[in-house]
Coordinates of C-alpha atoms in Angstrom, one line a residue:
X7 CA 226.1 40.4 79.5
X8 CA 228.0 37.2 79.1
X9 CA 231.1 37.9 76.0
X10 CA 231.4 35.1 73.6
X11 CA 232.6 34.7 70.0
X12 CA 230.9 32.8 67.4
X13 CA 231.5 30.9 64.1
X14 CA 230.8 31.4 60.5
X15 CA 229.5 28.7 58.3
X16 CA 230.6 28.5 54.2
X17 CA 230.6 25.9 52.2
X18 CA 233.8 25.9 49.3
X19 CA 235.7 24.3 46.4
X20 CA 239.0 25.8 45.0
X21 CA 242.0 25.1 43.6
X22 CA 244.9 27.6 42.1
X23 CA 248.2 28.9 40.3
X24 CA 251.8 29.2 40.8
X25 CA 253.4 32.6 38.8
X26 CA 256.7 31.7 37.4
X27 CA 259.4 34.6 37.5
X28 CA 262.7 34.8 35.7
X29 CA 265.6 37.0 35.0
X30 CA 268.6 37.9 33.0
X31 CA 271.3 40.4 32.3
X32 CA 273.9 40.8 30.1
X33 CA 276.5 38.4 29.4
X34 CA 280.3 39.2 30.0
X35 CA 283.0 39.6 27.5
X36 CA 285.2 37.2 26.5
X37 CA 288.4 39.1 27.9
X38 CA 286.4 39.3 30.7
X39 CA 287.4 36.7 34.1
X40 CA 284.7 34.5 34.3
X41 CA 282.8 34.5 37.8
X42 CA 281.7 31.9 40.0
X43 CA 277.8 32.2 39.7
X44 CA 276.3 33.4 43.1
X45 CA 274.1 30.3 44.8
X46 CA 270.3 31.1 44.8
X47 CA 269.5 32.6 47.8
X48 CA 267.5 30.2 50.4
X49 CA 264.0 30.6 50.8
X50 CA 263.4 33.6 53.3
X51 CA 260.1 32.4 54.3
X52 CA 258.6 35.7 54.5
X53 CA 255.5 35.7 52.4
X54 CA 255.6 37.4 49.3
X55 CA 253.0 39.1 47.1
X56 CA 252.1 38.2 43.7
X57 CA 250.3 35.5 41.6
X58 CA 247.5 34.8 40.2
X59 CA 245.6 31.0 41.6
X60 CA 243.2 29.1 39.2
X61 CA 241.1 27.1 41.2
X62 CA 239.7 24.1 39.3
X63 CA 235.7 23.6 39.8
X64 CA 233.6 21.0 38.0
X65 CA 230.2 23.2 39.2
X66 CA 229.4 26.9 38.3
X67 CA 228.1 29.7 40.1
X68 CA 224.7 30.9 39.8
X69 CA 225.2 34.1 41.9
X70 CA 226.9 36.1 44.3
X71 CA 224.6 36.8 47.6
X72 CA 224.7 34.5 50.0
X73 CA 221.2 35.6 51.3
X74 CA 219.8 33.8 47.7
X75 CA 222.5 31.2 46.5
X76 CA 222.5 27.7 47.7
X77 CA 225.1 25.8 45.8
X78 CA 228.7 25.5 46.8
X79 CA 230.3 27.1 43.6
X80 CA 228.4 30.6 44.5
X81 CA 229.7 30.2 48.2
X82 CA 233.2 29.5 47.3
X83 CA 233.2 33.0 45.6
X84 CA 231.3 34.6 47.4
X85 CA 233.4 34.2 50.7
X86 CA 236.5 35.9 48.9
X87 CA 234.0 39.0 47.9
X88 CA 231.9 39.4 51.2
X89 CA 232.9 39.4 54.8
X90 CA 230.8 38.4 57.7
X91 CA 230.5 39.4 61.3
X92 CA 232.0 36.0 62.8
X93 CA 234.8 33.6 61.5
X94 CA 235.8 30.1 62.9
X95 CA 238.9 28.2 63.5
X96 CA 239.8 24.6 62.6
X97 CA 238.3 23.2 65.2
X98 CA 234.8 25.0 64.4
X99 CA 235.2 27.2 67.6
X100 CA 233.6 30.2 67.4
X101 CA 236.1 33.3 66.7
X102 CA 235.7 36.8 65.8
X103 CA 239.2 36.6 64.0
X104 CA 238.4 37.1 60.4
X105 CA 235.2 38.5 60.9
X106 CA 233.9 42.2 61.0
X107 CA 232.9 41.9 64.3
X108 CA 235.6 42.6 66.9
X109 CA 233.2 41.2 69.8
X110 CA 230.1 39.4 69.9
X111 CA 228.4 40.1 73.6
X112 CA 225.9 37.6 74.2
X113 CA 223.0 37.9 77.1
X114 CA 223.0 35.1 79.7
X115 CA 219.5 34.5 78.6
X116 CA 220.3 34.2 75.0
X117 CA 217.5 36.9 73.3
X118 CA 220.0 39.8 72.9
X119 CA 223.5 39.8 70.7
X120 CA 225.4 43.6 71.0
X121 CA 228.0 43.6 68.0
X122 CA 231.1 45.7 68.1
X123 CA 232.3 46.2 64.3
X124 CA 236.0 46.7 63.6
X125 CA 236.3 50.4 62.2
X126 CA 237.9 50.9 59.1
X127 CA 236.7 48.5 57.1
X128 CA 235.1 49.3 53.6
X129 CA 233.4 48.1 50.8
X130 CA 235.2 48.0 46.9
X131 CA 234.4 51.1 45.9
X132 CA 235.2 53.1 48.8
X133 CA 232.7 53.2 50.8
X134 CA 233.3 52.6 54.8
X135 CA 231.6 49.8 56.1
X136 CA 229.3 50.5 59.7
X137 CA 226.4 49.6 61.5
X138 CA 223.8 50.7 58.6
X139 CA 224.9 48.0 56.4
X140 CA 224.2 45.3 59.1
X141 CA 221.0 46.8 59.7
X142 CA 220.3 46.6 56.4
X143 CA 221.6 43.2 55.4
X144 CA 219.8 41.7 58.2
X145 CA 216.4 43.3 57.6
X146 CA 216.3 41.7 54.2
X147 CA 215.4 38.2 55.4
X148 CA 213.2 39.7 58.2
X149 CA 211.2 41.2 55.7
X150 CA 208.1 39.4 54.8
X151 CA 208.7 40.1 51.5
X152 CA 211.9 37.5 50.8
X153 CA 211.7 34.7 49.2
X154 CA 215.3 33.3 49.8
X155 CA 216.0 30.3 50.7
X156 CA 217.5 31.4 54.1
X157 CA 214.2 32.7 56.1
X158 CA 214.4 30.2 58.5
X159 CA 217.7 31.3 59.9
X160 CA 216.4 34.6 61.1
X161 CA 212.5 33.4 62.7
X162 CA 214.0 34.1 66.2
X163 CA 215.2 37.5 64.9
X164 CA 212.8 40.5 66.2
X165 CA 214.7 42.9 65.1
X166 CA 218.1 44.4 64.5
X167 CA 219.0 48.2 65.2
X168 CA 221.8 50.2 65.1
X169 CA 223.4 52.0 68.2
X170 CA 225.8 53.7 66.9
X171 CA 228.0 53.7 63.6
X172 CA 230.1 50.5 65.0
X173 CA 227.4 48.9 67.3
X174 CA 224.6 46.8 66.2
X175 CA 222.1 45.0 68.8
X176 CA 220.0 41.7 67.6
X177 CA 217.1 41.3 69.3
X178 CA 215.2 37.7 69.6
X179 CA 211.9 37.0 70.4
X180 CA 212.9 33.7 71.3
X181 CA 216.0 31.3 72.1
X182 CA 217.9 30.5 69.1
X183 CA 221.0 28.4 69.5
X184 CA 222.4 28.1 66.1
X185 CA 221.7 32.1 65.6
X186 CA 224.8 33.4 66.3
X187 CA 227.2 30.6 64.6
X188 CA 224.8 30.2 61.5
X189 CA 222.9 33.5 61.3
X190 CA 226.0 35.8 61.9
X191 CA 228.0 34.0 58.9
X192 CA 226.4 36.2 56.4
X193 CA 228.1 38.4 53.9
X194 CA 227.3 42.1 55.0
X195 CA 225.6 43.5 52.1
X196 CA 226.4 47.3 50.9
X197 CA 223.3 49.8 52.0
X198 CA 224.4 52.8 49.7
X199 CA 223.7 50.5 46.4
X200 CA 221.0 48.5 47.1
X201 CA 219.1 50.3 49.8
X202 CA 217.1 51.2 47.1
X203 CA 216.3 48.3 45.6
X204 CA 212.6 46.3 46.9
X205 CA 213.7 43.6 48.5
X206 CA 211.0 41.3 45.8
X207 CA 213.7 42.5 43.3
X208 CA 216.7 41.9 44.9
X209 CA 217.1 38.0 44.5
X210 CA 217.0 38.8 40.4
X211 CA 219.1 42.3 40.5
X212 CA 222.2 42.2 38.7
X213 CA 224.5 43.6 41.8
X214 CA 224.0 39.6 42.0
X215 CA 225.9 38.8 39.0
X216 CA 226.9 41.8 37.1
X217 CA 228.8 43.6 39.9
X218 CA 228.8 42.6 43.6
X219 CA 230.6 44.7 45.5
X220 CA 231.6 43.7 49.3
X221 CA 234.3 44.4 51.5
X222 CA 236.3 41.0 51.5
X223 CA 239.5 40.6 50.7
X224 CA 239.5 40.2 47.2
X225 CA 237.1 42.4 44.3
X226 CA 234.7 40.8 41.7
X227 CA 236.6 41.7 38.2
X228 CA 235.0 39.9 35.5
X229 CA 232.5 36.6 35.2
X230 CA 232.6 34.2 32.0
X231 CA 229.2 32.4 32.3
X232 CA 230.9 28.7 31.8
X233 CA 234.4 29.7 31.6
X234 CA 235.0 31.3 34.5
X235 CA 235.4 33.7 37.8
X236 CA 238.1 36.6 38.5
X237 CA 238.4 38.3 41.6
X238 CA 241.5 40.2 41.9
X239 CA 243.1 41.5 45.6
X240 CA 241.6 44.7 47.8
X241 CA 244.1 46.5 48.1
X242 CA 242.6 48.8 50.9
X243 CA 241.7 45.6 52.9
X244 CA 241.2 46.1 56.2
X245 CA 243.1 42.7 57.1
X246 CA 245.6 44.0 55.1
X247 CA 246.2 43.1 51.2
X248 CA 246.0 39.9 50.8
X249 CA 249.3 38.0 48.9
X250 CA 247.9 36.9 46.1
X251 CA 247.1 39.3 43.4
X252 CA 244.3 37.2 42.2
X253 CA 242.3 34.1 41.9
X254 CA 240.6 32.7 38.4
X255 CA 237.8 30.5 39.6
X256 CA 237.8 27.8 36.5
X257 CA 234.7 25.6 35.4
X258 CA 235.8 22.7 33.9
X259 CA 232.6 20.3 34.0
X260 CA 234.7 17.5 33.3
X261 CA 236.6 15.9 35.8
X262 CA 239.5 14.0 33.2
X263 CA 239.9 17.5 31.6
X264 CA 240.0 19.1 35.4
X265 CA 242.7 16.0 35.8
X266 CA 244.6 16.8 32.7
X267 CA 244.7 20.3 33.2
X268 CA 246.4 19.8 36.6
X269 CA 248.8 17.9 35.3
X270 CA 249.8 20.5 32.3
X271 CA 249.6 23.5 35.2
X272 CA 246.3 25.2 33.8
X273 CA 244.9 24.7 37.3
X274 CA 247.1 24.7 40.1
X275 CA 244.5 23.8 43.2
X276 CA 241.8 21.6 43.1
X277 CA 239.8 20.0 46.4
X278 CA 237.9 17.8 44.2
X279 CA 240.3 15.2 43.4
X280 CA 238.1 11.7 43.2
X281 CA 239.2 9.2 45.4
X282 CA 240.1 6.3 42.9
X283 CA 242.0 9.4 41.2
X284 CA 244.4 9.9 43.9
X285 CA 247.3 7.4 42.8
X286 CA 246.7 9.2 39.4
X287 CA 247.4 12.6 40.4
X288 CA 250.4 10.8 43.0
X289 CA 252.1 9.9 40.1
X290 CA 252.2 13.4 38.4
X291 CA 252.7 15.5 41.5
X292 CA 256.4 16.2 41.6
X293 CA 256.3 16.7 37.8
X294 CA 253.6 19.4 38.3
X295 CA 254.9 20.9 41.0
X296 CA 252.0 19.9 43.5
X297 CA 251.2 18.1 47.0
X298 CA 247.8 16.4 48.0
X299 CA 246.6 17.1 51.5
X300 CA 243.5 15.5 52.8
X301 CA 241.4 14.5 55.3
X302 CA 237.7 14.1 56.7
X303 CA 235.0 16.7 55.0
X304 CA 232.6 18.2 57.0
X305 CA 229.7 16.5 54.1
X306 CA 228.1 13.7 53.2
X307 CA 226.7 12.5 50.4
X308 CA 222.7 11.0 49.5
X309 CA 220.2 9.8 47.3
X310 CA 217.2 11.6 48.0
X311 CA 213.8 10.8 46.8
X312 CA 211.1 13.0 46.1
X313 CA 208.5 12.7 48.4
X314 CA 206.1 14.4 46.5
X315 CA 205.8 10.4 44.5
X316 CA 203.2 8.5 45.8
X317 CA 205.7 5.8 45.8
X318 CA 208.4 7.1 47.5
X319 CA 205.9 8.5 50.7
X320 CA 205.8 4.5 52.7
X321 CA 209.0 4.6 54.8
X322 CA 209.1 1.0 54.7
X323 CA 209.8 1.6 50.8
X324 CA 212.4 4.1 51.7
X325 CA 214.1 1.6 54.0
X326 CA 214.2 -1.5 52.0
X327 CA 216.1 1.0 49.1
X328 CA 218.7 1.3 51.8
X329 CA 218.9 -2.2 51.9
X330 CA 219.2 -2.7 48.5
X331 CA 222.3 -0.5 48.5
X332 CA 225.9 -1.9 49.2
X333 CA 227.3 1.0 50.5
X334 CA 230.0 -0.7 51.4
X335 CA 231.0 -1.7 48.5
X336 CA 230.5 2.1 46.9
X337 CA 232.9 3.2 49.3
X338 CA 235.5 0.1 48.5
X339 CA 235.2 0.7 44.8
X340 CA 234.6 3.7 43.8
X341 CA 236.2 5.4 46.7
X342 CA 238.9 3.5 46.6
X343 CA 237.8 3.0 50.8
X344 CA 238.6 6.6 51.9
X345 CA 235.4 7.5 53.3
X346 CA 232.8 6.0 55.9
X347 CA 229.5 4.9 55.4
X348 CA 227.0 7.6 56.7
X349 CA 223.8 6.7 58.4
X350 CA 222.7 10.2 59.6
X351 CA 222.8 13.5 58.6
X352 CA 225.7 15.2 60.1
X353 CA 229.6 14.4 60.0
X354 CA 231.7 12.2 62.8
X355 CA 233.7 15.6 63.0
X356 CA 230.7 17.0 64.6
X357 CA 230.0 17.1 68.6
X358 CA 226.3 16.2 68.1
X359 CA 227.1 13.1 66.0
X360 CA 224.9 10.2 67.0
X361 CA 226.2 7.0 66.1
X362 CA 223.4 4.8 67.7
X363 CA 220.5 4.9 64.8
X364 CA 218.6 2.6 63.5
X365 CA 221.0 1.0 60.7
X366 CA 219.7 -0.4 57.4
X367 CA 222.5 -3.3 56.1
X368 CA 222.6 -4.1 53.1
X369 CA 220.4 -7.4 52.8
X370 CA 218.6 -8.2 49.4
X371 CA 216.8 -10.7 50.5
X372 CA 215.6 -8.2 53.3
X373 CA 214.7 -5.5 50.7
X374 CA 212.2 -7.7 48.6
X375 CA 210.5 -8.7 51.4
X376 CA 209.8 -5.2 52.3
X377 CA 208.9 -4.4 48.7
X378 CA 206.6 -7.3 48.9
X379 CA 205.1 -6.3 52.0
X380 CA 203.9 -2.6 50.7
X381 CA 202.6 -4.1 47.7
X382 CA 205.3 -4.4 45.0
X383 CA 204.8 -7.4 43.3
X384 CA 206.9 -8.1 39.9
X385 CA 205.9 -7.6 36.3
X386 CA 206.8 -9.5 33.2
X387 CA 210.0 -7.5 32.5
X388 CA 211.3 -8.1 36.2
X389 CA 210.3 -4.5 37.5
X390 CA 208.1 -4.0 40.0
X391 CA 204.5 -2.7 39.6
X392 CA 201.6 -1.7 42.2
X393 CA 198.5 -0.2 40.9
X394 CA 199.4 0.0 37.1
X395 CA 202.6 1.6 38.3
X396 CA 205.8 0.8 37.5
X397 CA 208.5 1.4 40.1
X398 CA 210.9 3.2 37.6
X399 CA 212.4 6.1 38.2
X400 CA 215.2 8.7 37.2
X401 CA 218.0 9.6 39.2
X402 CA 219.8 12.8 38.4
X403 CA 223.4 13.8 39.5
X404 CA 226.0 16.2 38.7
X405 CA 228.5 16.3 35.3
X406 CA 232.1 16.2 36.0
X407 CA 231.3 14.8 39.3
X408 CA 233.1 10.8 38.9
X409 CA 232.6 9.2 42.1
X410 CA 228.8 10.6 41.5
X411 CA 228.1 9.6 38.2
X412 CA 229.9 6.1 39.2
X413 CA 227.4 6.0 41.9
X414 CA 224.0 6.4 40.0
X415 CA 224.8 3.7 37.1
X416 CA 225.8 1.3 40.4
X417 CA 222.5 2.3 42.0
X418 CA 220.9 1.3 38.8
X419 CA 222.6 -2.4 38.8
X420 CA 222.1 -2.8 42.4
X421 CA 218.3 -1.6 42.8
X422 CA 217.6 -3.9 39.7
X423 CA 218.3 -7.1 41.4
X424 CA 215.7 -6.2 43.6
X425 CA 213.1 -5.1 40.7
X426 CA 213.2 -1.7 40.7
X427 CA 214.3 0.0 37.5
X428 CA 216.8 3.4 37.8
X429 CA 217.6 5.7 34.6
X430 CA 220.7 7.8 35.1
X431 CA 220.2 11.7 34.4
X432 CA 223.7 13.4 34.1
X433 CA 222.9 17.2 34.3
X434 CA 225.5 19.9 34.6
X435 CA 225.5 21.4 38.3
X436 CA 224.1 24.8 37.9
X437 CA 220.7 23.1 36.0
X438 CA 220.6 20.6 38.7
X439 CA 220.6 22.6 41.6
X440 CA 217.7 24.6 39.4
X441 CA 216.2 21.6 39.1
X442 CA 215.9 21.5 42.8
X443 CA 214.3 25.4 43.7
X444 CA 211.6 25.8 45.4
X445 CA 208.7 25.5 43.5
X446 CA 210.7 23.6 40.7
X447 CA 211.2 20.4 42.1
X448 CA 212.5 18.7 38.7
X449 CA 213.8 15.4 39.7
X450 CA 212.5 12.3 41.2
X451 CA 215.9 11.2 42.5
X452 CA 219.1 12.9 43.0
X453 CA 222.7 12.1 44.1
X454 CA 224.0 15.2 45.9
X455 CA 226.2 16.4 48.9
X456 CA 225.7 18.7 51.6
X457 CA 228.7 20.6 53.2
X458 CA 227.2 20.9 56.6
X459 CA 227.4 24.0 58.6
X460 CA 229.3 24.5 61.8
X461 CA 226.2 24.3 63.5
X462 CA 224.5 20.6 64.0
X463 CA 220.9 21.7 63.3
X464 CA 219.4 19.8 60.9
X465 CA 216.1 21.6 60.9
X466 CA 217.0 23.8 57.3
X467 CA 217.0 20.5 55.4
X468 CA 214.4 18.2 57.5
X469 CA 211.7 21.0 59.3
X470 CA 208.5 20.6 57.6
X471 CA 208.5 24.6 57.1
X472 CA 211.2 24.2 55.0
X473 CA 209.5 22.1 52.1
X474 CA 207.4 25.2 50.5
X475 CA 210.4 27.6 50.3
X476 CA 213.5 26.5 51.9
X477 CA 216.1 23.4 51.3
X478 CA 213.7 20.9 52.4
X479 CA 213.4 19.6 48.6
X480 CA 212.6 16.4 48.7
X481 CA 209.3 16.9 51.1
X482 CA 210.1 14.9 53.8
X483 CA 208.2 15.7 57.0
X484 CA 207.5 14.6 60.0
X485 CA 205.8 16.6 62.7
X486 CA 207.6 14.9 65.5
X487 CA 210.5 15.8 64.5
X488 CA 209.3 18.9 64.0
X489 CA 209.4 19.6 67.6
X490 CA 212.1 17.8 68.6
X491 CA 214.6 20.4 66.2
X492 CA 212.5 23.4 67.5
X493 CA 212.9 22.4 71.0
X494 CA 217.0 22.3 70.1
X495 CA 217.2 25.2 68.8
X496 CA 215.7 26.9 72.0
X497 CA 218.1 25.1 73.9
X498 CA 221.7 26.4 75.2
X499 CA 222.9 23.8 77.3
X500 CA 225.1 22.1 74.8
X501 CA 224.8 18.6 76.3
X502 CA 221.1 18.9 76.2
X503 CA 220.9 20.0 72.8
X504 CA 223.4 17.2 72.2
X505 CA 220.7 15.0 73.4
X506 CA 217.6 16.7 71.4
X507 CA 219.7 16.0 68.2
X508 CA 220.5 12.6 68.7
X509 CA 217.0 12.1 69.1
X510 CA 216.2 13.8 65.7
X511 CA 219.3 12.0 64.2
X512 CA 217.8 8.7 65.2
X513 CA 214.1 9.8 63.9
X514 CA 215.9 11.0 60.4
X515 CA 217.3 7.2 60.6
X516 CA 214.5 5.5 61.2
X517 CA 212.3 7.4 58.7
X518 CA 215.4 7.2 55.7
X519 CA 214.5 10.5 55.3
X520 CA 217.4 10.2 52.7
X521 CA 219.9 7.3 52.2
X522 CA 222.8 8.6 53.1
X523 CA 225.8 7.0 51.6
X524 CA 228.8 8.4 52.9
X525 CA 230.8 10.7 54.6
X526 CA 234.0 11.5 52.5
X527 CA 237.5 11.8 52.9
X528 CA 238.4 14.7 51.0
X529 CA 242.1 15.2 48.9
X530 CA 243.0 18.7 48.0
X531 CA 245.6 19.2 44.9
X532 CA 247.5 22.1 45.9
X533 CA 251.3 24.2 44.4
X534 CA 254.3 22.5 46.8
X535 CA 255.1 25.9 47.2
X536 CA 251.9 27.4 48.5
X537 CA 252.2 28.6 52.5
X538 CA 250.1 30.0 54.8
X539 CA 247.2 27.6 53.5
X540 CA 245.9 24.9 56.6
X541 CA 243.4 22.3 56.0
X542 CA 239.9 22.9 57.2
X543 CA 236.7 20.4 57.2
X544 CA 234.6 22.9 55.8
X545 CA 236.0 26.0 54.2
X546 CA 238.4 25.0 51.4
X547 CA 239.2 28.4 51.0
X548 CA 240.2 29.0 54.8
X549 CA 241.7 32.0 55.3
X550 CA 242.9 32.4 51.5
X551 CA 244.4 36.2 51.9
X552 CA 246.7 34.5 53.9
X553 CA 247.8 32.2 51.5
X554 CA 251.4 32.8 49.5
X555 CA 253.5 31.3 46.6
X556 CA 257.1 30.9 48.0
X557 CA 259.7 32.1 45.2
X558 CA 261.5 29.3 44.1

């Protein structure tokens, strides 16, 4: 057996709240000698407990299971709730710090994973945590019976079994090498309240928004549906209490009011600060007692298309919108430049990045051409029309988002020049990414992001397999490719796989599978006196119970 540890993918936004303290005693008398006033003692730099941190959010949950939830707001919660078996540090290397797991044994031939779980760990209410409850979390998506939207990240899984209370063995029936970075990053779910429960019923049971109860570091106290979140601290953690006695997840759909309320010190952390906000929130920062810290996301953002449209199915369509887009010039303006312009699917932070893909410039000329070519041919109002058809479509994007909802009205003035008419749909977060379940499919386009995982495969999004039920909602498909991301996920040779996915990356480039727009720098608001936090790429909330408000 072959010992390695591995790394847990989340995806978060957050933002929090300095607690002020004060004192007094009596004064003296007036016979009294007056005496010099002590000087404030100097920082110890200890941490300290106490505080409560309002993180500012523009998107709402929709529930807490990572096994069902897809958006970003529900993971950002969820990760403070739940631990999983593996952790990672800021470089994305696998580590077992963090995680329940104290070591992941891996065979040389990659098909069996022994897990030895830290004892003493327990859930909210008590309960201890052991091998039972893996078992049980991880036979939910082997069951033939979930619907999640995570199925695909458990196909090489044969089975799980416990071999004793702290030992757990995965069992593959084939290769899989994002399994133990991706599939081990799962909140452990608690057997003794929903073992119970048929697994057809447990995407809708209220454990998912009523009272989930895991054995992170802080406890689910109270959800206002569009208000907001409050988890409070464990105190029995097994990582030991965290410092901060709580955290109030706020929605604020709005990003000026998010702004304004940052300023005033009714949110005290926020990591969506818009780029052409930045001098903005620079100018109030020593007034509000706060400090930006930024630096390259582990995301992108895209316009995707649904593929499901007749007219969106010719990849020569799909290329010449690319070329009707200044990216550029998105970046530039309403970036204020701090980002990149992205052309595949997966960060310059990554190790599988491929810069050498087919690259679609922006070139109007170039775009009506292309148009032309498939057929597009302009009516009397300027807009294009093949068959009857009209090429006129809605794209939809998130409230409270800026940069986003910047992006969609310049899509719409940029995409006109070329005859092609788009009507921007500003929906709040939580009805957009419903608009975007399986089976829904409400939307013809759509601006969004994806917080990558730690893990380069791109075969959740892109597979084929993924259209019906997974995150694959814009349809897109393409059976060579198909093969291409199942051959890298059978493949543990890293510079090999390397190779696979740069393959796939360039196919994805080639096809437009998505325009992608750009990769973003990212600027965190955060208190001037918060310690212990350390930026990471891709969880905002990085190690959050080790986070502390120095006393001022």
């Amino acid at each position: 057996m072959k010992k390695q540890a591995w790394l847990l993918s989340v995806l978060l936004v957050l933002s929090m709240f300095l607690a002020a303290c004060s004192g007094g005693g009596n004064d003296a008398a007036d016979t009294e000698p007056e005496e010099e006033p002590e000087a404030p003692a100097e920082p110890s730099g200890e941490p300290v407990q106490g505080g409560d941190l309002i993180i500012g959010s523009s998107g709402a949950p929709t529930m807490f299971n990572g096994l069902y939830s897809s958006d970003a707001s529900s993971s950002d919660i969820e990760g403070m709730i739940f631990d999983s078996l593996v952790g990672s540090d800021l470089e994305f290397n696998p580590v077992t710090d963090g995680g329940l797991a104290e070591e992941v044994d891996a065979a040389e031939d990659g098909l069996t994973y022994t897990i030895k779980l830290k004892e003493g760990a327990t859930f909210h209410d008590g309960e201890a945590l052991n091998a039972d409850d893996v078992v049980f979390t991880y036979n939910i998506p082997l069951s033939e019976e979930y619907d999640g939207p995570r199925k695909s990240y458990f196909e090489a899984v044969e089975s799980v079994e416990k071999i004793d209370d702290y030992t757990v063995q995965f069992n593959m029936s084939k290769v899989d090498a994002q399994f133990p970075v991706v599939g081990l990053g799962f909140g452990i779910l608690p057997e003794h309240i929903l073992g119970d429960v048929p697994i057809p019923e447990l995407g809708e049971h209220e454990f998912n928004t009523k009272n989930p109860i895991g054995s992170g570091p802080f406890k689910f106290e109270e959800w206002r549906d569009g208000e907001y979140v409050k988890v409070v601290a464990n105190e029995d953690y097994w990582d030991g209490r965290p410092y901060l006695d709580s955290v109030t997840y706020k929605i604020v759909p709005d990003a000026n009011a998010i702004l304004a309320q940052l300023q005033a010190g009714d949110i005290h952390y926020y990591a969506g600060v818009a780029q052409p906000d930045v001098p903005t929130v620079e100018s109030f920062a020593d007034a509000a007692g706060i400090r930006l810290e930024s630096g390259l996301a582990l995301s992108y953002t895209f316009l995707g298309l649904n593929q499901r449209m007749e007219m969106f199915q010719d990849v020569s369509v799909r290329q010449a919108i690319t070329h009707a887009i200044d990216r550029e010039a998105i970046v530039e303006s309403v970036m204020a430049g701090y980002g990149e312009v992205a052309h595949v699917p997966e960060s310059p932070l990554s190790w599988a990045y491929n810069p050498d893909v087919p690259k679609f410039e922006y070139d109007v000329e170039k775009a009506k051409q292309m148009l032309a070519d498939a057929g597009w041919t302009p009516g009397d109002d300027g807009i294009l029309e093949k068959d009857g058809e009209r090429f006129s479509f809605e794209v939809k994007t998130n409230q409270g988002n800026k940069v986003r909802e910047d992006i969609v009205v310049i899509l719409q003035q940029q995409l006109k020049e070329v005859g092609i008419e788009i009507v921007p749909q500003i929906v709040e977060f939580s009805s957009l990414i419903a608009d975007i379940d399986p089976g829904v499919w409400n939307f013809e386009g759509i601006v969004l992001g994806w917080s990558l995982g730690t893990d380069p495969d791109p075969s959740g999004i892109f597979h084929t397999k993924e259209i019906e039920a997974g995150l694959n909602f814009t349809a897109y498909s393409n059976p060579d490719l198909d093969v291409l991301m199942d051959q890298s996920l059978q493949e543990l040779d890293k510079e090999k796989r390397k190779e696979q996915i740069g393959q796939v990356q360039q196919g994805l480039a080639e096809d437009q599978a998505y325009t992608f727009l750009y990769y973003p720098e990212e600027f965190r608001a955060l208190p001037e006196n918060l310690q212990g936090y350390e930026f990471h790429a891709k969880n905002q909330l990085y190690k959050i119970n080790k986070w502390w408000l120095e006393q001022e």
